[in-house]
Coordinates of C-alpha atoms and ligand atoms in Angstrom, one line a residue:
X1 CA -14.1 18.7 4.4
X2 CA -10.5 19.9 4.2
X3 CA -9.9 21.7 0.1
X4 CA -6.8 23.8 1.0
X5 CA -3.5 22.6 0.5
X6 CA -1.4 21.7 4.1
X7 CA 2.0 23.5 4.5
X8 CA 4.2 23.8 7.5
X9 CA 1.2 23.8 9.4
X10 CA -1.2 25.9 7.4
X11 CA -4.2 25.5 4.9
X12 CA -3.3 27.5 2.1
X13 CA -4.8 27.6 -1.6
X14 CA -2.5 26.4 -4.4
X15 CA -0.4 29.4 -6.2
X16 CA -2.5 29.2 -9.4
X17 CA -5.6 29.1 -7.3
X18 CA -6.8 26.0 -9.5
X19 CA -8.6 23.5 -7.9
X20 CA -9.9 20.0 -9.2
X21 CA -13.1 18.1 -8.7
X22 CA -13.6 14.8 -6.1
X23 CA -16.6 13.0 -7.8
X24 CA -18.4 10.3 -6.2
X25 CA -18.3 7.2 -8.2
X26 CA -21.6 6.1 -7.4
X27 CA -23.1 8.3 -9.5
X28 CA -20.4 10.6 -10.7
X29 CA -21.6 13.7 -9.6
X30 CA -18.6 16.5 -7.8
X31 CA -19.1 16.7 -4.3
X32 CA -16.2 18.8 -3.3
X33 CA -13.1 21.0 -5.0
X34 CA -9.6 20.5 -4.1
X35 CA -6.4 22.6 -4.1
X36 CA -4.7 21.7 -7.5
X37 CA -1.3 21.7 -6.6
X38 CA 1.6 22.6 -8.8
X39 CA 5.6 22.6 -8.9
X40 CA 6.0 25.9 -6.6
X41 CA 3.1 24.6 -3.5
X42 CA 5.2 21.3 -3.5
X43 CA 8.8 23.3 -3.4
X44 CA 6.7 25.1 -0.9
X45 CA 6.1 22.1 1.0
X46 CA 9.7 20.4 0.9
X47 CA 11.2 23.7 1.9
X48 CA 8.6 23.2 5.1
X49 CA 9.4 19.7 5.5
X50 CA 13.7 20.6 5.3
X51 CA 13.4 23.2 7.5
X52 CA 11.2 21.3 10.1
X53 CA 14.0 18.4 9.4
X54 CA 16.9 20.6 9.5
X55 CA 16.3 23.0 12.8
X56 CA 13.0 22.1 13.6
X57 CA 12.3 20.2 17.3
X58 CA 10.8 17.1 15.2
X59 CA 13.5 14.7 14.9
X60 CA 15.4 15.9 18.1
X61 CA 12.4 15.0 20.5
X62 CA 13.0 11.3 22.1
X63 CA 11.0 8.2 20.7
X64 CA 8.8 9.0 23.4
X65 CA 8.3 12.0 23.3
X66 CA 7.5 11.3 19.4
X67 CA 5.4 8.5 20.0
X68 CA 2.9 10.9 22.7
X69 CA 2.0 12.5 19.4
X70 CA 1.5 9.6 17.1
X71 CA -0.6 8.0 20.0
X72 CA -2.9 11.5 19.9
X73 CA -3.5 11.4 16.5
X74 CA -4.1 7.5 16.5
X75 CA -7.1 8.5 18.9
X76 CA -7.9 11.6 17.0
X77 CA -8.5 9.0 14.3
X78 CA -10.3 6.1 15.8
X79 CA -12.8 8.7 17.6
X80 CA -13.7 10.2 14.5
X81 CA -14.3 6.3 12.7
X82 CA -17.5 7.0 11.3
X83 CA -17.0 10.0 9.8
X84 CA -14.0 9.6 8.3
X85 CA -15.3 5.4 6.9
X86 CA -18.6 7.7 5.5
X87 CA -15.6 10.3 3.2
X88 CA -14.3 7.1 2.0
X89 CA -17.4 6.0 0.7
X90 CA -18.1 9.2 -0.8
X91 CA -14.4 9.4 -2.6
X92 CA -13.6 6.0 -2.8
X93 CA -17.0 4.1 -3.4
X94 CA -16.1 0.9 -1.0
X95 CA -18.9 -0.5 0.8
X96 CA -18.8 1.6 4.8
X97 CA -17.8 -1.9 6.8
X98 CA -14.9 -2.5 4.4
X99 CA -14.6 1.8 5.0
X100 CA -14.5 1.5 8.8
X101 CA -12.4 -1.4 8.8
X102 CA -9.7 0.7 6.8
X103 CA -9.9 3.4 9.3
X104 CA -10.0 1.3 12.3
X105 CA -6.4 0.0 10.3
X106 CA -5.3 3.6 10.0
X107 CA -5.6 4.5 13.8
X108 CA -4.0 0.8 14.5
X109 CA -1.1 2.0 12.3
X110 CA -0.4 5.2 14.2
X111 CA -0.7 3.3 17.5
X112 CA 1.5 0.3 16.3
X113 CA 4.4 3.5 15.1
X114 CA 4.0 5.2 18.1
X115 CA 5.6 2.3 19.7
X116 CA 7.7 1.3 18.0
X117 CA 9.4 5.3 17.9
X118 CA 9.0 5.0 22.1
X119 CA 11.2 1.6 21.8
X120 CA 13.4 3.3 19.4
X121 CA 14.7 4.9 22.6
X122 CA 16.4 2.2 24.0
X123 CA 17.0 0.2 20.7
X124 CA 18.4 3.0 18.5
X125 CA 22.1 2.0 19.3
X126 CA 24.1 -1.3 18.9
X127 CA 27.3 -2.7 20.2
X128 CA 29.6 -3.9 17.0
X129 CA 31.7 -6.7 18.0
X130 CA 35.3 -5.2 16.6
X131 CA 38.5 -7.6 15.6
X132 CA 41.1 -5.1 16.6
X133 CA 42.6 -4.4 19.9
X134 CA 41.7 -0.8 20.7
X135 CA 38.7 0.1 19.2
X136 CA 35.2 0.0 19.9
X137 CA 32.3 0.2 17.7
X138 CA 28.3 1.0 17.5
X139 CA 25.5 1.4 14.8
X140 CA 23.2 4.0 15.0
X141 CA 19.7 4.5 13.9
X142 CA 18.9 7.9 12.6
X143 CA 16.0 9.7 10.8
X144 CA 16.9 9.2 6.9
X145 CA 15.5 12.6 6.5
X146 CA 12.8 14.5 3.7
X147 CA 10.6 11.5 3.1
X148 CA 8.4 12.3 -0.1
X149 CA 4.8 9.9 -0.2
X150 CA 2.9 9.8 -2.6
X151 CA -0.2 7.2 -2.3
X152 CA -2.4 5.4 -4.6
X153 CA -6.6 5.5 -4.7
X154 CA -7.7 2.3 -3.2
X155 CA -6.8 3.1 0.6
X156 CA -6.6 6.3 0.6
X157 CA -6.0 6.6 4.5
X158 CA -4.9 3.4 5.2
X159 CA -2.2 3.7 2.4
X160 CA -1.3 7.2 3.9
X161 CA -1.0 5.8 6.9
X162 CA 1.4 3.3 6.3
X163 CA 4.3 6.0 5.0
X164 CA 3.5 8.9 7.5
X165 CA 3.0 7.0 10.3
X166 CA 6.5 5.1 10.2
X167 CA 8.4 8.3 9.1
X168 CA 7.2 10.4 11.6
X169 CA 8.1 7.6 14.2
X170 CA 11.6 7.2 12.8
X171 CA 11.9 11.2 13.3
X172 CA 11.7 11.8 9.1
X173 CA 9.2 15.1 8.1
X174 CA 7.7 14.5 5.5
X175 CA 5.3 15.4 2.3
X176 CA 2.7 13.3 1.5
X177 CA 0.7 13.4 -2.4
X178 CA -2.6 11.9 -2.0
X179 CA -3.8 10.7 -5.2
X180 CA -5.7 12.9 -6.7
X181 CA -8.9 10.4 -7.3
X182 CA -8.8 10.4 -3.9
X183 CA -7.5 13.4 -1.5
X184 CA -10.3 13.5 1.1
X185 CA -9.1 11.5 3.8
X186 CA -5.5 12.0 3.4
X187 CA -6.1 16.1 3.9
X188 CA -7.9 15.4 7.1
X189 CA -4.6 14.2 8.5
X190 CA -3.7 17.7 8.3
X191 CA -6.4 18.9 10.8
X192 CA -5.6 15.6 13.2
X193 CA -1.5 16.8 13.1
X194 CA -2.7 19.8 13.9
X195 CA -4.6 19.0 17.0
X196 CA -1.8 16.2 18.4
X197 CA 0.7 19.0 18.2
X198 CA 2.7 17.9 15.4
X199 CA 5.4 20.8 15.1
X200 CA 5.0 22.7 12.0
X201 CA 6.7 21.5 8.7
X202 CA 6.8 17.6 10.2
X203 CA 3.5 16.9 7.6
X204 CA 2.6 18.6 4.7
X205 CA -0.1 17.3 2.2
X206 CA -0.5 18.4 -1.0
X207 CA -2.7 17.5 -3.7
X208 CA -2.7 17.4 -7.0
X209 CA -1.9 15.1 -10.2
X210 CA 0.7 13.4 -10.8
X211 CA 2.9 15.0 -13.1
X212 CA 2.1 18.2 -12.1
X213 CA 2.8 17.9 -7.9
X214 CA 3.6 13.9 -8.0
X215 CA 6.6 14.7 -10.4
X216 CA 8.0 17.3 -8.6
X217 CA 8.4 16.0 -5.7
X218 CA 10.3 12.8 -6.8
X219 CA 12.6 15.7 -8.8
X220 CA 13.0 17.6 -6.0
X221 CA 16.8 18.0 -4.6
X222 CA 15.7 18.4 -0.7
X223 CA 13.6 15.3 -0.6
X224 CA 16.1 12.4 0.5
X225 CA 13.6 9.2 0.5
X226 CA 10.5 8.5 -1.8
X227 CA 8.3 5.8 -0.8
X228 CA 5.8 5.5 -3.2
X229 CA 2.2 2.7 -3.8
X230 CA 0.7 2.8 -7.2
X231 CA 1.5 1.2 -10.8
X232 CA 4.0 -0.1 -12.6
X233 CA 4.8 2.3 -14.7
X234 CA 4.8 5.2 -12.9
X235 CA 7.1 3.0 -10.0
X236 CA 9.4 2.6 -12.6
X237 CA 9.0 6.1 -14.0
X238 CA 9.7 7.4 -9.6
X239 CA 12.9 5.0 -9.6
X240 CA 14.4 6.7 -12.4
X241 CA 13.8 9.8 -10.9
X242 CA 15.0 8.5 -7.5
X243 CA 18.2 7.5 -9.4
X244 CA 19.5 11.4 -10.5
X245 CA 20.3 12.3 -6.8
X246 CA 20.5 8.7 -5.4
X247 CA 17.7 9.0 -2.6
X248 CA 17.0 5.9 -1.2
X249 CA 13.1 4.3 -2.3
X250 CA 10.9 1.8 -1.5
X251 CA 7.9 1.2 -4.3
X252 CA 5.1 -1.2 -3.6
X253 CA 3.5 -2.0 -7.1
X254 CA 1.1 -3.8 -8.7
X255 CA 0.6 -7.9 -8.9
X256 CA -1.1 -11.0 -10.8
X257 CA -1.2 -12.7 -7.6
X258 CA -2.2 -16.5 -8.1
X259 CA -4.5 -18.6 -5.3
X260 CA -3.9 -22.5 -5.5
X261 CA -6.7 -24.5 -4.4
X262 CA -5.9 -28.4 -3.9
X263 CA -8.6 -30.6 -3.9
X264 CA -8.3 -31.5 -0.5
X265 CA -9.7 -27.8 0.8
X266 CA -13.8 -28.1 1.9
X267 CA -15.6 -26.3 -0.8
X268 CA -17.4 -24.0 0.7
X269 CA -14.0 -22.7 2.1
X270 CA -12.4 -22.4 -1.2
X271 CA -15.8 -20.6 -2.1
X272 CA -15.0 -18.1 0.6
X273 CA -11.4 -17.3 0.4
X274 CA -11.7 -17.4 -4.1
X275 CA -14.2 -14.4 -3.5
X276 CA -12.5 -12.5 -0.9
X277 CA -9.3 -13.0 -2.6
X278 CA -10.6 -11.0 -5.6
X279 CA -14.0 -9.3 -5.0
X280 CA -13.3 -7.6 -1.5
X281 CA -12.5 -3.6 -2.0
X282 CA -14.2 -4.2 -5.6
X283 CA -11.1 -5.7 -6.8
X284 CA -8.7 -3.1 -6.5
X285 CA -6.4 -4.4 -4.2
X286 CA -2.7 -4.7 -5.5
X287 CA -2.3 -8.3 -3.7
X288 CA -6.3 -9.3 -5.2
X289 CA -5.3 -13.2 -6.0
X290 CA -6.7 -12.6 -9.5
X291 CA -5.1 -16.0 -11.0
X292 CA -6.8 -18.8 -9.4
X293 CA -5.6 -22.8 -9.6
X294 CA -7.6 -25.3 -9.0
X295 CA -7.1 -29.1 -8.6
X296 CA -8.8 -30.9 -11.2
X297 CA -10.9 -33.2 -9.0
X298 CA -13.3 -30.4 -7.7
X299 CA -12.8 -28.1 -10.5
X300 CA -16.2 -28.5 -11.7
X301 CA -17.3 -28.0 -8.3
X302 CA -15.8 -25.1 -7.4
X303 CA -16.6 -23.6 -10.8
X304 CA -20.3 -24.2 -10.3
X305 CA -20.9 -22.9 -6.8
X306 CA -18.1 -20.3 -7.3
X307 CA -20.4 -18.5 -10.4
X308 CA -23.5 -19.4 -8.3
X309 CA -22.5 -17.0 -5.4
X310 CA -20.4 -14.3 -7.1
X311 CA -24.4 -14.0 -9.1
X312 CA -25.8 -13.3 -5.3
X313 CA -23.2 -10.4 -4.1
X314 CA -25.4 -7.7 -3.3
X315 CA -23.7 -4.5 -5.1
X316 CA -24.7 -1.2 -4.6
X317 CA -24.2 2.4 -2.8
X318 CA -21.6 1.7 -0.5
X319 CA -23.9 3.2 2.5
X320 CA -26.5 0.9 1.7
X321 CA -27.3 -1.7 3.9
X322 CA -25.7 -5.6 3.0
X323 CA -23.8 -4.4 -0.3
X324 CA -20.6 -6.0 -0.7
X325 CA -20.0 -4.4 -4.1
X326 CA -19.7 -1.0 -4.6
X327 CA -18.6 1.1 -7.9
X328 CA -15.4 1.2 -9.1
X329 CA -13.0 4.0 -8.2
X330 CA -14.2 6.4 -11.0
X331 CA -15.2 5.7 -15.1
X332 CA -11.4 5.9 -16.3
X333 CA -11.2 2.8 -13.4
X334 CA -14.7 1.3 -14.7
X335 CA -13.7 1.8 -18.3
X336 CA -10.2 -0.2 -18.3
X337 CA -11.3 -2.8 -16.5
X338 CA -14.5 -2.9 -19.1
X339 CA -11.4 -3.0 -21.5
X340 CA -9.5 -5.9 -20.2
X341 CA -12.7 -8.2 -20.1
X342 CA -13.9 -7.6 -23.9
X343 CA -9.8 -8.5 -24.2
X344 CA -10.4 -11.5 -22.6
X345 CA -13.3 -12.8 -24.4
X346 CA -11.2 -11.5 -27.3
X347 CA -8.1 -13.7 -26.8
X348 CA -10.8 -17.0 -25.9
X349 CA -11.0 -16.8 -22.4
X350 CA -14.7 -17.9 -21.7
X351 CA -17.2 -15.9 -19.2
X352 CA -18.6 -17.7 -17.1
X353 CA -20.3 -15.1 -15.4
X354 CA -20.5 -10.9 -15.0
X355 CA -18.6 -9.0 -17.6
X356 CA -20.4 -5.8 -17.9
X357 CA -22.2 -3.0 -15.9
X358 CA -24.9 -4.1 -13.9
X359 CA -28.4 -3.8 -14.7
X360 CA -29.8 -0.7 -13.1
X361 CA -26.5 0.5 -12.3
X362 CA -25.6 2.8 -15.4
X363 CA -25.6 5.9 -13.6
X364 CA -22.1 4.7 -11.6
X365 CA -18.8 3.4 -12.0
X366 CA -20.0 -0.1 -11.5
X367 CA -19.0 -3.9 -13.3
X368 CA -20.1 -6.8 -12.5
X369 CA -18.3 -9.9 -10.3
X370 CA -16.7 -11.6 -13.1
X371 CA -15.0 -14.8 -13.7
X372 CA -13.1 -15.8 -16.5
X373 CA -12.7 -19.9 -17.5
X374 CA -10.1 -21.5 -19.8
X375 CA -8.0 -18.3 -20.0
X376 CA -5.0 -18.3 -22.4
X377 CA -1.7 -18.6 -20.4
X378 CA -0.2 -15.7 -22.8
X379 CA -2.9 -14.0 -23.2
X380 CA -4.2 -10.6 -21.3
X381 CA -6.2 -11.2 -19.0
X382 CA -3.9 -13.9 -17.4
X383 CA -0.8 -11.8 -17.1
X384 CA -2.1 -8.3 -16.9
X385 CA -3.4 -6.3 -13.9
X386 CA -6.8 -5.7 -14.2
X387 CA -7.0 -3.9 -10.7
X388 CA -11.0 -4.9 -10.7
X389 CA -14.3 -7.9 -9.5
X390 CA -12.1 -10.2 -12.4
X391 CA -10.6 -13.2 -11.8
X392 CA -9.6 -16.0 -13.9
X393 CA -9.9 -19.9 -13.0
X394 CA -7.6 -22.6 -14.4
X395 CA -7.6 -26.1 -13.2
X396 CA -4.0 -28.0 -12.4
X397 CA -3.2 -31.5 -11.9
X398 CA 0.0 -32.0 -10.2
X399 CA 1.9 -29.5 -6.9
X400 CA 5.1 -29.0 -9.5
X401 CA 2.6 -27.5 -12.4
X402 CA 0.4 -25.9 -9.4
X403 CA 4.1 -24.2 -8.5
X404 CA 5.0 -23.3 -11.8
X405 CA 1.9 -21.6 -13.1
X406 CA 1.9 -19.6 -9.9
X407 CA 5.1 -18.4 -10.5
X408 CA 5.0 -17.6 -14.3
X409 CA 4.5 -14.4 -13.9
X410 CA 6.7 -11.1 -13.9
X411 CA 4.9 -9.8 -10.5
X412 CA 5.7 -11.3 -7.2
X413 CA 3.3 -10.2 -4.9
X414 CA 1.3 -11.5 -2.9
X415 CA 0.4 -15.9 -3.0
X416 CA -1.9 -18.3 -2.0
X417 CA -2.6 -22.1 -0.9
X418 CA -5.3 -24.1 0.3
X419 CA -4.6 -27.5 0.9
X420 CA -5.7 -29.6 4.5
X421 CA -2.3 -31.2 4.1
X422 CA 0.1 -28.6 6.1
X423 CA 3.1 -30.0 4.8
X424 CA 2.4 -29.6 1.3
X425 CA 0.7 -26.1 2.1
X426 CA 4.3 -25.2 3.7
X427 CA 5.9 -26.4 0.7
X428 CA 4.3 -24.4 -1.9
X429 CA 4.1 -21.4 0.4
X430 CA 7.8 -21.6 0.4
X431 CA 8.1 -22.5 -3.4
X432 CA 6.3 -19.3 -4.4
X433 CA 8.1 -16.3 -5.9
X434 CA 6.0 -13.7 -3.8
X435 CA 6.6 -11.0 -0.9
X436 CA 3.5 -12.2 0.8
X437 CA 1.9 -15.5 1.1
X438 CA -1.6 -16.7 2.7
X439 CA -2.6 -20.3 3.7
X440 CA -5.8 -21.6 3.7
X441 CA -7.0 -17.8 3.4
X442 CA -6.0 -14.5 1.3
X443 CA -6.0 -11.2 1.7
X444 CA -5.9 -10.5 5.8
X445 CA -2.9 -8.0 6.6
X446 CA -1.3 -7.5 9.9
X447 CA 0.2 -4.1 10.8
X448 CA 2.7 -6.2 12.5
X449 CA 3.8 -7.9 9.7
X450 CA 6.0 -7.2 6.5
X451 CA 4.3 -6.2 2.8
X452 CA 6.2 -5.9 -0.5
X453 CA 6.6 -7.6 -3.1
X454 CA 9.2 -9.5 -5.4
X455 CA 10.3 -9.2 -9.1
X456 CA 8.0 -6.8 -10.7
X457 CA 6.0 -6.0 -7.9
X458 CA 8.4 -4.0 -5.8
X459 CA 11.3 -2.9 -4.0
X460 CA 11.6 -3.0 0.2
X461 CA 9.0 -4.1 2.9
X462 CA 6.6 -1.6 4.7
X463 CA 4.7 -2.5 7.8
X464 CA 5.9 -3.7 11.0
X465 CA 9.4 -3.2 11.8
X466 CA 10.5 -3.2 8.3
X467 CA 8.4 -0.2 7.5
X468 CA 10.0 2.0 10.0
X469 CA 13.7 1.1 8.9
X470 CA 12.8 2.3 5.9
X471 CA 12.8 5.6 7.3
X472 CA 15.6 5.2 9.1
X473 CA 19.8 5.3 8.4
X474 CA 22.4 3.5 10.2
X475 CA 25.5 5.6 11.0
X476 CA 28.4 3.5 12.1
X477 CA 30.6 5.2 15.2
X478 CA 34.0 3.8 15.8
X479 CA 36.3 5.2 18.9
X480 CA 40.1 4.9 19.3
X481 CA 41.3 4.3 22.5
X482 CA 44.5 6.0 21.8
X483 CA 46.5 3.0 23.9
X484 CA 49.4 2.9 21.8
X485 CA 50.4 5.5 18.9
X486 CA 49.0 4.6 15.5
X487 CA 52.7 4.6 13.7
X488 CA 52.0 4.6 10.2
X489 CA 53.7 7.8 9.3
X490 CA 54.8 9.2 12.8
X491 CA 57.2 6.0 13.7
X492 CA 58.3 6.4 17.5
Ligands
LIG1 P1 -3.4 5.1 -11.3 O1 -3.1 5.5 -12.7 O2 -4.1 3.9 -11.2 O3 -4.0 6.2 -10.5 P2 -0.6 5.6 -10.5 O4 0.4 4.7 -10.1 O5 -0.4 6.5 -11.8 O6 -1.9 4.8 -10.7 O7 -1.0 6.6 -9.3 C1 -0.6 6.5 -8.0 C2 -0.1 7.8 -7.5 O8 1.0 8.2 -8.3 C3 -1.1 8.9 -7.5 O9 -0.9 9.7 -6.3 C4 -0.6 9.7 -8.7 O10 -1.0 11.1 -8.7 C5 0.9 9.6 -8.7 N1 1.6 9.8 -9.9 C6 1.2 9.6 -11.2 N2 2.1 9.9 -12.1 C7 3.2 10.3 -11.4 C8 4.5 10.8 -11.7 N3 4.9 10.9 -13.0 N4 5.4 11.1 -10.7 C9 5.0 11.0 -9.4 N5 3.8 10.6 -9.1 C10 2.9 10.3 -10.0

């Protein structure tokens, strides 16, 4: 396992020589030190990443030529699936299916970018349509530039992945901040750069916390776009930073994301998609449909079987065989989430199952699969992120109050509907104030397709096409044909 910092093409130790410890939430023990990066490695690393930009062969190379080494590190990734699913586990604690899933993602993502940079060739220019006699016109797509990532805990590849990956396509270097929870994977993409033949200074990774190498980075004069996954308030706190030098941004935030379950969905598929919508990655999922509506006719129902089989998910080590529930991220993780469900049965919400550590599990970062009834609609637990296995269950009686209690909330993003009905499914997906919306399922994401959010939850779109015009500027090119003098001052 990678522990050095990656700069312009080299592992090297962090100025101070600090390092920090990865701990492995299962049973919080530290299984590896990390380079503890500070304000001079990530001027270090910008300074790489400028040069590479601004005389390196990076963004000069063709699409294709650009999308030969995405496509290597793509396979680089996918061949080395197990072993990089089995670091997840150890950083991130996820169950390993859910692990080589996310990887499997990672190496799609690389392949998806690759080519879309090889079809950049051909569709990088545009004709512009002119009303004047004389001139001619095109838009251009070019590289924006520096692009600064920094990446939350919950992915840790995947998430990488989906900022590096369309940057280097569009042609952008760039300087990606792992969290520091968890740096493991994200370092390896170092060593796989290195081996694709990435030129020097196109990737540099450093880790470290956020204010001391996240903060610096979204400060830093020679970074021109931040693209940045995490919480609200350090979004928010990024944008502000974004705003002193004007780079352009694109945040992807948290969410309260509601599921709305009418009464004509089967039960057992309500069962399904209710528990994948929220216990899936251990509930820390930014787009985890954590509000649940249900129609009143098979509210009982739902409720019954609903606490009946969130009682039978196996949770354990994630390498263990079966487990679908693994520990939390790490005890500040386990300990606000603990927080936000003695809130709830606090404020009168009522438990209707889980709501602690499980028995025999003390030695980890684990909590229980728990579902909260009868939930105030001002209270905490209703409103606020809880980024955990917690979900709360209302019932609704009519589409316009299903609507408007799925939309009462200052996130928008990710929803949900379950209905056998398609055109009232197609009406409420399109009433919802949310970047993303799921029928009759929640959660699946498509590289292919766009993710961000609304209101609170974010600003631009990454994946699919959207994710690489983040990365990319459009330069407009107008040509005089020089026909006829221009006569303004010069008259004839
Ligand atoms: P959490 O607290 O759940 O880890 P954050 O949104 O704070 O969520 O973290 C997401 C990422 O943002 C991490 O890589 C973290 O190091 C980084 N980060 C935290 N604070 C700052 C900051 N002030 N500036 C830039 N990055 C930061």
């Amino acid at each position: 396992m990678q522990d050095k910092l990656f700069v312009n093409n080299e592992w090297v130790a962090a100025t101070s020589g600090e390092v920090f410890d990865v701990v492995d939430p299962s049973n919080n023990a530290v299984v590896h030190k990390v380079a503890k990066a500070g304000p001079a490695d990530v001027d270090a690393a910008v300074k790489a990443a400028r040069a590479a930009f601004d005389t390196g062969p990076w963004p000069k190379l063709s699409g294709a030529e650009r999308a030969a080494v995405l496509r290597k590190m793509g396979d680089e990734i996918a061949a080395r699936t197990d072993e990089l699913a089995r670091m997840e586990v150890l950083d991130n604690g996820k169950p390993l299916p859910e692990a080589v899933w996310d990887i499997e993602d990672t190496a799609g993502v690389f392949h998806f970018y690759a080519d879309l940079a090889e079809r950049l060739d051909n569709d990088a220019e545009e004709e512009i349509a002119l009303g004047m006699e004389g001139f001619t016109s095109k838009a251009v797509k070019e590289p924006v530039g520096v692009a600064g990532a920094i990446i939350p805990w919950n992915f840790p590849m995947l998430m990488a992945s989906w900022k590096v990956a369309p940057a280097l396509a569009a042609g952008c270097t760039v300087v990606l901040k792992p969290s520091e929870v968890t740096p493991l994977t994200a370092l390896e993409l170092g060593a796989i750069a290195l081996k694709a033949g990435l030129p020097a200074g196109a990737l540099n990774i450093v880790t470290g916390l956020g204010p001391d190498a996240g903060a610096p980075l979204t400060e830093h004069p020679d970074v021109d776009k931040l693209a940045f996954t995490g919480s609200v308030p350090t979004g928010s706190r990024i944008m502000a930073a974004a705003a002193r030098d004007v780079k352009t941004i694109s945040l992807e935030l948290g969410g309260k994301s509601p599921l709305v379950v009418f009464a004509d969905t089967p039960i057992e598929e309500a069962i399904e998609w209710i528990m994948f919508g929220i216990f899936w990655n251990q509930g820390e999922v930014c787009s985890a449909t954590s509000r649940v509506l249900i129609e009143a006719p098979i509210y009982d129902a739902v409720m019954a079987r609903l606490a009946e089989e969130a009682g039978k998910i196996k949770i354990g080590h994630g390498l263990e065989d079966g487990v679908l529930l693994g520990p939390q991220v790490n005890k500040a993780q386990q300990g606000k989430i603990l927080a936000a469900i003695e809130k709830g049965k606090a404020e009168g919400a009522r438990l209707v199952c889980g709501g602690g550590v499980p028995e025999g599990f003390e030695q980890g970062c684990y909590v229980e699969p728990t579902i909260f009834a009868d939930a105030p609609l001002d209270g905490h637990v209703w409103n606020e992120e809880i980024f955990g296995p917690v979900v709360c269950v209302r019932s609704f009686t009519t589409e316009d109050e299903a609507v408007a209690l799925a939309n009462a909330s200052e996130f928008g993003l990710a929803a949900a509907v379950m209905s056998a009905d398609t055109d009232r499914a197609e009406r409420v997906a399109r009433a919802f104030q949310a970047g993303i919306v799921w029928i009759n399922c929640s959660q699946p994401t498509f590289t292919e397709a766009p993710w961000g959010g609304y209101k609170k939850s974010g600003i631009g779109r990454e994946l699919g096409v959207w994710g690489l015009n983040n990365y990319l500027e459009t330069k407009q090119i107008t040509s005089y044909d020089r026909s006829k003098p221009w006569g303004w001052y010069i008259k004839e």
